[in-house]
Tab-separated table of C-alpha atoms in Angstrom:
chain	number	residue	atom	x	y	z
A	1	MET	CA	90.914	113.775	102.674
A	2	ASP	CA	91.846	114.323	98.981
A	3	SER	CA	89.408	113.159	96.316
A	4	SER	CA	90.692	110.196	94.333
A	5	ILE	CA	91.611	110.261	90.711
A	6	ASP	CA	89.005	108.676	88.641
A	7	SER	CA	90.369	105.253	87.397
A	8	ALA	CA	87.566	104.429	85.064
A	9	THR	CA	88.967	106.028	82.044
A	10	ALA	CA	91.652	104.000	80.284
A	11	PRO	CA	94.820	105.652	79.177
A	12	PRO	CA	95.365	106.192	75.540
A	13	ARG	CA	96.720	103.245	73.577
A	14	PRO	CA	100.343	103.704	72.212
A	15	ALA	CA	100.136	105.097	68.628
A	16	ALA	CA	101.903	103.488	65.717
A	17	GLY	CA	105.605	104.065	66.102
A	18	GLN	CA	105.687	104.224	69.762
A	19	THR	CA	107.705	101.857	71.936
A	20	PRO	CA	105.966	98.441	72.636
A	21	LEU	CA	104.852	98.007	76.205
A	22	ARG	CA	107.114	95.083	76.727
A	23	ARG	CA	110.297	97.202	75.797
A	24	VAL	CA	109.158	99.969	78.159
A	25	VAL	CA	108.807	97.577	81.050
A	26	TRP	CA	112.123	96.051	80.310
A	27	ALA	CA	113.821	99.389	80.180
A	28	SER	CA	112.078	100.596	83.466
A	29	ALA	CA	113.043	97.368	85.205
A	30	LEU	CA	116.627	97.607	84.107
A	31	GLY	CA	116.721	101.219	85.760
A	32	THR	CA	115.227	99.800	88.928
A	33	THR	CA	117.853	97.011	88.811
A	34	VAL	CA	120.719	99.715	88.527
A	35	GLU	CA	119.137	101.755	91.342
A	36	TYR	CA	118.945	98.821	93.724
A	37	TYR	CA	122.210	97.287	92.628
A	38	ASP	CA	123.768	100.511	93.883
A	39	PHE	CA	122.177	100.811	97.131
A	40	THR	CA	122.216	97.091	97.898
A	41	LEU	CA	125.823	96.787	97.014
A	42	TYR	CA	126.573	99.735	99.326
A	43	ALA	CA	124.443	98.413	102.075
A	44	THR	CA	125.971	94.935	101.909
A	45	THR	CA	129.490	96.135	101.686
A	46	ALA	CA	128.889	98.570	104.485
A	47	ALA	CA	127.694	95.630	106.756
A	48	LEU	CA	130.786	93.598	105.746
A	49	VAL	CA	133.775	95.787	104.964
A	50	PHE	CA	133.365	99.635	105.193
A	51	ASN	CA	133.725	99.811	108.918
A	52	ASP	CA	137.306	98.733	108.316
A	53	VAL	CA	137.978	100.401	105.062
A	54	PHE	CA	136.589	103.999	105.641
A	55	PHE	CA	135.478	104.071	109.406
A	56	PRO	CA	138.106	102.130	111.416
A	57	ALA	CA	137.059	101.876	115.150
A	58	GLU	CA	137.932	99.671	118.181
A	59	THR	CA	134.339	98.300	118.336
A	60	PRO	CA	133.065	96.546	115.205
A	61	LEU	CA	129.416	97.579	115.766
A	62	VAL	CA	130.577	101.357	116.140
A	63	GLY	CA	132.197	101.180	112.757
A	64	THR	CA	129.276	99.514	111.153
A	65	LEU	CA	127.008	102.265	112.579
A	66	ALA	CA	129.208	104.879	111.031
A	67	ALA	CA	129.110	103.032	107.666
A	68	PHE	CA	125.328	102.893	107.855
A	69	ALA	CA	125.233	106.541	108.590
A	70	THR	CA	126.686	107.363	105.146
A	71	PHE	CA	124.096	104.943	103.767
A	72	PHE	CA	121.442	107.190	105.329
A	73	VAL	CA	123.134	110.300	103.705
A	74	GLY	CA	122.190	108.900	100.342
A	75	TYR	CA	118.568	108.482	101.341
A	76	LEU	CA	118.498	112.062	102.694
A	77	ALA	CA	119.199	113.455	99.366
A	78	ARG	CA	116.456	111.328	97.681
A	79	PRO	CA	113.480	113.674	98.598
A	80	LEU	CA	115.283	116.670	97.037
A	81	GLY	CA	116.154	114.578	93.936
A	82	GLY	CA	112.495	113.549	93.751
A	83	LEU	CA	111.321	117.129	93.823
A	84	ILE	CA	113.842	118.333	91.256
A	85	PHE	CA	113.384	115.569	88.766
A	86	GLY	CA	109.667	115.207	89.490
A	87	HIS	CA	109.290	118.848	88.515
A	88	PHE	CA	111.121	118.368	85.183
A	89	GLY	CA	109.445	114.994	84.640
A	90	ASP	CA	106.043	116.569	84.826
A	91	LYS	CA	107.021	119.619	82.746
A	92	LEU	CA	109.402	118.198	80.190
A	93	GLY	CA	108.596	114.486	80.011
A	94	ARG	CA	109.613	111.226	81.491
A	95	LYS	CA	112.266	109.901	79.113
A	96	ASN	CA	114.932	112.466	79.269
A	97	VAL	CA	114.895	112.593	83.100
A	98	LEU	CA	115.333	108.816	83.237
A	99	ILE	CA	118.463	108.991	81.160
A	100	ILE	CA	120.019	111.634	83.428
A	101	THR	CA	119.122	109.903	86.764
A	102	MET	CA	120.525	106.534	85.469
A	103	LEU	CA	123.817	108.183	84.583
A	104	MET	CA	124.122	109.883	88.028
A	105	MET	CA	123.541	106.724	89.851
A	106	GLY	CA	125.631	104.480	87.749
A	107	ALA	CA	128.672	106.913	87.592
A	108	GLY	CA	128.532	107.195	91.412
A	109	THR	CA	128.563	103.440	92.006
A	110	PHE	CA	131.559	103.069	89.695
A	111	ALA	CA	133.486	105.882	91.419
A	112	ILE	CA	132.937	104.229	94.843
A	113	GLY	CA	134.990	101.386	93.567
A	114	LEU	CA	137.923	103.797	93.014
A	115	ILE	CA	138.059	105.641	96.327
A	116	PRO	CA	141.262	104.977	98.356
A	117	SER	CA	140.893	103.631	101.899
A	118	TYR	CA	141.081	105.601	105.087
A	119	ASP	CA	144.601	104.246	105.716
A	120	SER	CA	145.730	105.761	102.347
A	121	ILE	CA	144.149	109.245	102.393
A	122	GLY	CA	142.729	109.623	105.852
A	123	VAL	CA	139.499	111.620	106.444
A	124	VAL	CA	139.231	112.472	102.751
A	125	ALA	CA	138.127	108.943	102.109
A	126	PRO	CA	134.920	109.005	104.004
A	127	LEU	CA	134.285	112.624	102.787
A	128	LEU	CA	134.398	111.481	99.260
A	129	LEU	CA	132.181	108.610	99.975
A	130	VAL	CA	129.518	111.032	101.459
A	131	LEU	CA	129.809	113.299	98.532
A	132	ILE	CA	129.167	110.623	96.056
A	133	ARG	CA	126.263	109.257	98.047
A	134	LEU	CA	124.761	112.638	97.940
A	135	VAL	CA	124.870	112.663	94.089
A	136	GLN	CA	123.649	109.190	93.914
A	137	GLY	CA	120.713	110.031	96.227
A	138	LEU	CA	119.618	112.853	93.984
A	139	GLY	CA	119.712	110.724	90.993
A	140	MET	CA	117.857	107.860	92.715
A	141	GLY	CA	115.277	110.459	93.892
A	142	GLY	CA	114.112	110.923	90.280
A	143	GLU	CA	114.688	107.470	88.977
A	144	TYR	CA	111.878	105.477	90.548
A	145	GLY	CA	108.974	107.727	89.592
A	146	GLY	CA	109.830	108.038	85.943
A	147	GLY	CA	110.620	104.319	85.508
A	148	VAL	CA	107.296	103.245	87.017
A	149	LEU	CA	105.228	105.914	85.194
A	150	MET	CA	106.527	104.882	81.818
A	151	ALA	CA	105.229	101.355	82.446
A	152	LEU	CA	102.061	102.532	84.152
A	153	GLU	CA	101.129	105.093	81.477
A	154	TYR	CA	101.600	102.697	78.614
A	155	SER	CA	99.490	100.039	80.250
A	156	PRO	CA	95.588	99.690	80.364
A	157	ARG	CA	94.255	100.400	83.848
A	158	GLU	CA	93.213	96.894	84.496
A	159	ARG	CA	96.853	95.561	83.964
A	160	GLN	CA	98.795	98.413	85.775
A	161	GLY	CA	99.382	96.400	88.930
A	162	LEU	CA	100.994	93.567	86.766
A	163	SER	CA	102.962	96.032	84.625
A	164	THR	CA	104.379	98.045	87.456
A	165	SER	CA	105.209	94.833	89.563
A	166	LEU	CA	107.265	93.667	86.622
A	167	VAL	CA	109.314	96.902	86.862
A	168	HIS	CA	109.644	96.175	90.589
A	169	ILE	CA	111.363	92.953	89.818
A	170	GLY	CA	114.444	95.235	89.338
A	171	THR	CA	114.514	95.591	93.206
A	172	PRO	CA	115.112	91.924	94.087
A	173	ALA	CA	117.248	91.628	90.922
A	174	GLY	CA	119.209	94.659	92.163
A	175	VAL	CA	119.808	92.642	95.375
A	176	LEU	CA	120.542	89.346	93.702
A	177	LEU	CA	123.200	90.632	91.343
A	178	PRO	CA	125.480	92.342	94.021
A	179	VAL	CA	124.841	89.888	96.786
A	180	GLY	CA	125.626	87.084	94.330
A	181	LEU	CA	128.894	88.756	93.315
A	182	VAL	CA	129.925	89.236	96.847
A	183	THR	CA	129.099	85.686	97.750
A	184	LEU	CA	131.059	84.340	94.686
A	185	LEU	CA	134.105	86.562	95.576
A	186	ASP	CA	133.933	85.515	99.231
A	187	VAL	CA	133.943	81.912	98.268
A	188	ALA	CA	136.330	81.919	95.419
A	189	LEU	CA	139.126	84.101	96.679
A	190	PRO	CA	141.598	83.493	99.443
A	191	ASP	CA	140.891	84.691	102.936
A	192	GLY	CA	141.206	88.425	103.272
A	193	ALA	CA	141.274	89.090	99.616
A	194	TYR	CA	137.644	90.361	99.690
A	195	GLU	CA	138.243	92.720	102.572
A	196	SER	CA	141.568	93.972	101.164
A	197	TRP	CA	140.577	94.657	97.459
A	198	ALA	CA	137.952	92.525	95.882
A	199	TRP	CA	135.091	94.408	97.413
A	200	ARG	CA	135.735	97.079	94.754
A	201	LEU	CA	135.028	94.619	91.780
A	202	PRO	CA	131.219	94.758	91.995
A	203	PHE	CA	131.273	98.499	92.131
A	204	LEU	CA	133.342	98.675	88.945
A	205	LEU	CA	131.387	96.000	87.157
A	206	SER	CA	128.287	98.149	87.385
A	207	ILE	CA	129.530	99.983	84.242
A	208	VAL	CA	128.092	97.135	82.259
A	209	LEU	CA	124.505	97.668	83.601
A	210	ILE	CA	124.745	101.325	82.997
A	211	ALA	CA	125.851	100.959	79.382
A	212	VAL	CA	122.968	98.626	78.522
A	213	GLY	CA	120.423	100.697	80.346
A	214	PHE	CA	121.557	103.999	78.734
A	215	TYR	CA	121.298	102.463	75.291
A	216	ILE	CA	117.846	100.971	75.803
A	217	ARG	CA	116.448	104.313	77.200
A	218	LEU	CA	117.734	106.418	74.456
A	219	HIS	CA	115.407	104.438	72.123
A	220	LEU	CA	112.176	104.768	74.141
A	221	SER	CA	109.319	106.905	73.040
A	222	GLU	CA	107.765	109.343	75.613
A	223	SER	CA	104.789	108.209	77.782
A	224	PRO	CA	101.528	108.444	75.806
A	225	GLU	CA	99.728	110.131	78.687
A	226	PHE	CA	102.359	112.841	78.873
A	227	VAL	CA	102.271	113.321	75.136
A	228	LYS	CA	98.399	113.745	75.325
A	229	MET	CA	98.691	116.093	78.348
A	230	ARG	CA	101.254	118.317	76.347
A	231	ALA	CA	99.190	118.400	73.296
A	232	GLU	CA	96.228	119.431	75.274
A	233	ARG	CA	98.290	122.297	76.940
A	234	GLU	CA	97.744	121.017	80.402
A	235	VAL	CA	101.303	121.017	81.601
A	236	ARG	CA	101.577	122.680	84.944
A	237	THR	CA	104.129	125.548	85.417
A	238	VAL	CA	104.940	124.535	89.125
A	239	PRO	CA	103.625	120.951	89.590
A	240	VAL	CA	104.667	120.873	93.233
A	241	LYS	CA	102.401	123.792	94.112
A	242	GLU	CA	99.402	121.854	92.788
A	243	LEU	CA	100.497	118.757	94.493
A	244	PHE	CA	100.660	120.229	97.902
A	245	GLY	CA	97.722	122.564	97.363
A	246	ARG	CA	95.222	119.824	96.319
A	247	HIS	CA	96.623	116.525	97.308
A	248	VAL	CA	98.570	116.899	100.578
A	249	GLY	CA	96.579	114.350	102.468
A	250	ASN	CA	97.364	111.563	100.084
A	251	VAL	CA	100.986	112.638	100.052
A	252	ALA	CA	101.194	112.392	103.829
A	253	LEU	CA	99.352	109.059	104.135
A	254	SER	CA	101.251	107.438	101.234
A	255	ILE	CA	104.609	108.440	102.864
A	256	LEU	CA	103.627	106.680	106.089
A	257	ALA	CA	102.279	103.597	103.982
A	258	LYS	CA	105.719	103.423	102.342
A	259	ILE	CA	107.736	103.281	105.509
A	260	ALA	CA	107.205	99.639	106.474
A	261	GLU	CA	107.696	98.358	102.884
A	262	SER	CA	111.112	100.077	102.535
A	263	GLY	CA	112.140	99.761	106.152
A	264	LEU	CA	111.422	96.118	106.614
A	265	PHE	CA	113.017	95.300	103.280
A	266	ASN	CA	116.336	96.780	104.706
A	267	VAL	CA	115.846	95.025	108.092
A	268	TYR	CA	115.790	91.655	106.359
A	269	TYR	CA	118.780	91.883	104.285
A	270	VAL	CA	121.026	94.735	105.594
A	271	VAL	CA	120.453	94.464	109.492
A	272	ALA	CA	120.031	90.773	109.559
A	273	ILE	CA	123.333	90.317	107.756
A	274	ALA	CA	125.080	92.628	110.309
A	275	PHE	CA	123.353	90.723	113.144
A	276	VAL	CA	124.444	87.285	111.936
A	277	THR	CA	128.039	88.274	111.201
A	278	THR	CA	128.910	90.725	114.018
A	279	GLU	CA	126.619	89.599	116.863
A	280	LEU	CA	126.298	85.848	116.276
A	281	GLY	CA	129.846	85.609	114.815
A	282	LEU	CA	128.645	83.346	112.070
A	283	PRO	CA	130.270	83.188	108.531
A	284	ARG	CA	128.635	85.584	106.152
A	285	GLY	CA	128.450	83.011	103.168
A	286	PRO	CA	125.171	81.092	104.321
A	287	VAL	CA	123.213	84.217	105.297
A	288	LEU	CA	124.194	86.000	101.912
A	289	LEU	CA	123.037	82.758	100.073
A	290	ALA	CA	119.756	82.783	102.051
A	291	VAL	CA	119.250	86.454	100.843
A	292	LEU	CA	119.919	85.274	97.233
A	293	ILE	CA	117.418	82.483	97.345
A	294	ALA	CA	114.828	84.790	98.822
A	295	CYS	CA	115.353	87.572	96.254
A	296	LEU	CA	115.226	85.000	93.374
A	297	ALA	CA	111.934	83.883	94.917
A	298	GLU	CA	110.595	87.489	94.969
A	299	CYS	CA	111.292	87.874	91.378
A	300	PHE	CA	108.459	85.340	90.790
A	301	THR	CA	106.092	86.501	93.556
A	302	LEU	CA	106.044	90.229	92.643
A	303	PRO	CA	104.093	89.725	89.378
A	304	LEU	CA	101.781	87.327	91.270
A	305	PHE	CA	100.885	89.998	93.825
A	306	GLY	CA	100.725	92.686	91.160
A	307	ALA	CA	98.290	90.559	89.150
A	308	LEU	CA	96.270	89.829	92.323
A	309	SER	CA	95.987	93.582	93.001
A	310	ASP	CA	94.497	94.039	89.543
A	311	ARG	CA	91.813	91.575	90.623
A	312	VAL	CA	90.885	92.265	94.207
A	313	GLY	CA	92.353	95.866	94.594
A	314	ARG	CA	95.570	97.495	95.543
A	315	ARG	CA	94.896	98.446	99.106
A	316	PRO	CA	93.721	94.994	100.314
A	317	VAL	CA	96.882	93.297	99.034
A	318	TYR	CA	99.099	96.091	100.412
A	319	ILE	CA	97.598	96.051	103.903
A	320	ALA	CA	97.602	92.280	104.044
A	321	GLY	CA	101.441	92.379	103.416
A	322	ALA	CA	102.071	94.836	106.142
A	323	VAL	CA	99.978	92.967	108.668
A	324	PHE	CA	101.789	89.651	107.595
A	325	GLN	CA	105.182	91.369	108.298
A	326	ALA	CA	104.070	92.467	111.744
A	327	VAL	CA	103.109	88.916	112.601
A	328	LEU	CA	106.397	87.634	111.107
A	329	ALA	CA	108.761	89.864	113.042
A	330	VAL	CA	109.384	87.631	116.043
A	331	PRO	CA	109.434	84.283	114.147
A	332	PHE	CA	111.813	85.881	111.696
A	333	PHE	CA	114.579	86.560	114.211
A	334	LEU	CA	113.927	83.262	116.121
A	335	LEU	CA	114.611	81.448	112.892
A	336	VAL	CA	117.763	83.584	112.024
A	337	GLN	CA	119.376	83.312	115.383
A	338	THR	CA	119.422	79.523	115.059
A	339	GLY	CA	122.204	79.939	112.560
A	340	ASP	CA	120.761	77.072	110.700
A	341	PHE	CA	120.961	77.719	106.896
A	342	ALA	CA	117.582	76.162	106.118
A	343	LEU	CA	115.668	78.026	108.721
A	344	THR	CA	117.385	81.307	107.918
A	345	THR	CA	116.392	80.790	104.291
A	346	ILE	CA	112.760	80.205	105.336
A	347	ALA	CA	112.829	83.426	107.369
A	348	MET	CA	114.221	85.434	104.447
A	349	VAL	CA	111.766	83.943	101.882
A	350	LEU	CA	108.768	84.783	104.090
A	351	GLY	CA	110.039	88.273	104.743
A	352	LEU	CA	111.204	89.267	101.226
A	353	ALA	CA	109.217	87.048	98.874
A	354	VAL	CA	105.881	87.045	100.717
A	355	GLY	CA	105.877	90.034	103.201
A	356	HIS	CA	107.712	92.528	101.048
A	357	GLY	CA	106.577	91.159	97.800
A	358	SER	CA	102.845	91.529	98.496
A	359	MET	CA	103.335	95.238	99.497
A	360	TYR	CA	105.770	96.030	96.677
A	361	GLY	CA	103.746	94.250	94.033
A	362	ALA	CA	100.613	96.436	94.618
A	363	GLN	CA	102.410	99.614	95.599
A	364	ALA	CA	103.138	101.419	92.393
A	365	ALA	CA	99.719	101.225	90.780
A	366	LEU	CA	98.176	102.266	94.249
A	367	PHE	CA	100.280	105.270	94.741
A	368	ALA	CA	100.585	106.487	91.145
A	369	ASN	CA	96.846	106.563	90.664
A	370	LEU	CA	96.386	108.840	93.700
A	371	TYR	CA	97.539	111.788	91.455
A	372	PRO	CA	96.517	113.164	88.068
A	373	VAL	CA	98.997	113.028	85.268
A	374	GLN	CA	99.942	116.694	85.504
A	375	VAL	CA	101.572	116.111	88.874
A	376	ARG	CA	102.026	112.418	88.987
A	377	TYR	CA	105.725	112.203	88.616
A	378	THR	CA	106.244	114.744	91.393
A	379	GLY	CA	103.687	113.003	93.603
A	380	LEU	CA	105.005	109.636	93.148
A	381	SER	CA	108.584	110.755	93.640
A	382	VAL	CA	107.819	112.692	96.836
A	383	THR	CA	105.980	109.649	98.149
A	384	GLN	CA	108.606	107.162	97.287
A	385	GLN	CA	111.680	109.145	98.284
A	386	VAL	CA	110.415	110.674	101.677
A	387	GLY	CA	108.844	107.395	102.605
A	388	ALA	CA	112.012	105.423	101.691
A	389	THR	CA	114.154	107.858	103.564
A	390	LEU	CA	112.104	107.448	106.663
A	391	GLY	CA	111.715	103.759	106.191
A	392	GLY	CA	114.664	102.153	104.290
A	393	GLY	CA	117.090	104.950	104.931
A	394	LEU	CA	116.644	104.859	108.749
A	395	ALA	CA	116.219	101.094	109.115
A	396	PRO	CA	119.861	100.018	108.968
A	397	LEU	CA	120.849	102.918	111.406
A	398	ALA	CA	117.911	102.472	113.634
A	399	GLY	CA	118.162	98.657	113.536
A	400	THR	CA	121.842	98.596	114.388
A	401	ALA	CA	121.401	101.126	117.126
A	402	LEU	CA	118.467	99.143	118.677
A	403	LEU	CA	120.685	95.943	118.583
A	404	ALA	CA	123.390	97.876	120.474
A	405	ALA	CA	120.825	99.157	123.004
A	406	GLY	CA	119.563	95.586	123.547
A	407	GLY	CA	123.040	94.311	124.108
A	408	GLY	CA	123.032	92.550	120.723
A	409	HIS	CA	119.495	90.957	121.277
A	410	TRP	CA	116.729	91.782	118.889
A	411	THR	CA	113.925	92.548	121.206
A	412	TRP	CA	113.815	96.355	120.555
A	413	LEU	CA	114.419	95.771	116.848
A	414	VAL	CA	111.315	93.595	116.664
A	415	ALA	CA	109.246	96.243	118.404
A	416	TYR	CA	110.396	98.768	115.792
A	417	MET	CA	109.516	96.305	112.992
A	418	ILE	CA	105.983	95.679	114.308
A	419	GLY	CA	105.490	99.446	114.946
A	420	ILE	CA	106.254	100.603	111.457
A	421	ALA	CA	104.197	97.745	109.854
A	422	LEU	CA	101.158	98.743	111.937
A	423	VAL	CA	101.582	102.405	111.076
A	424	SER	CA	101.945	101.629	107.397
A	425	SER	CA	98.780	99.313	107.304
A	426	VAL	CA	96.657	102.081	109.056
A	427	ALA	CA	97.842	104.771	106.608
A	428	ALA	CA	97.150	102.644	103.622
A	429	GLY	CA	93.691	101.857	104.741
A	430	ARG	CA	93.002	105.658	104.831
A	431	LEU	CA	94.337	106.485	101.399
A	432	GLY	CA	92.018	107.896	98.719
A	433	SER	CA	91.583	105.116	96.222
A	434	GLY	CA	92.662	105.319	92.702
A	435	GLU	CA	92.641	101.544	92.408
A	436	VAL	CA	90.724	99.421	89.869
A	437	ARG	CA	87.622	97.762	91.286
A	438	PRO	CA	87.296	94.108	90.387
């Protein structure tokens, strides 16, 4: 097992002229919002429309499976993006890398809204979709690590859980915005308009988020811990070599610990939407609204769990969230399959705001403090992107396949949910601890 990083020493306070912590957190949260706006919008549209627009098939579930396969392609590029941008983030600094990754993700989202349908240009349409997803995946691979580290490295150790959990609000916000737009379009427009052309509007509107985020990030100062490291000439020539040479145990365990957080998040809103609309044959409006309510609730629970992790420790909060979601798996689908709006909303709130919120609120400070500043960007990016690929990237594909294997019933899917929750809780329990002790 790797030795943990000493957490007793507080990071240097920002010097005069450096960006205030509040602005750093805001800029990082906005980047996370753009990141998850893109991936949530794609996942939601894949569940509702892409099987017809880009992957027409006789069986709706088969078309949905093909659409989720391209969703997974974006995740496959993320570990490579994490290595590439993690390397430059540890060598050249956090700020410039964050500007590049935001532009890569945002431009890709906008471009998807312009791709002609399969009926217009044939197989070129899904090929363009795959290519754009690859570019976005590379950008997303480097986005998370830098955004979190800017907030973490500006914060005193005893408040890092709260500061990074505020950055993580960008995740439910990045779900709230596109799902809200999809719901609004679905309700406001005539029947068939969303499927025909209006699904493109949320992709095109992403240009607003990109412009605001780009402007804010241009005016940030570099992370004080990176500035100190560079001044002391401690920058590593090949950060990834040191990472895997000295910290491989924590890399492997943190990847396993990440799987349930990312995977179950996608089950709650991606697979559940597909289940309700394709298998139960219910209208999409109520389940989308339930997701909206749950994501809004998570915007408030994330900082609560982040602050709690500052007081009682990162790992206890993280493990409790994983175990809670293992227990929730069966009740979640029992509630959802009723088709009742109130019960579906309760299920979504428990899954997203409580289960996912507790893990995600503690996660960044737990994982980032496993690595010294010289390799922290690379280490956190590898953990996040490989874990998210095996968890969140596979979950829609695996979940839909397990629903198909079960004849549309969720038995096998629930077994998968419980399995990854238990794996992640055990892995988190064995991590070397960089957490603050109360």
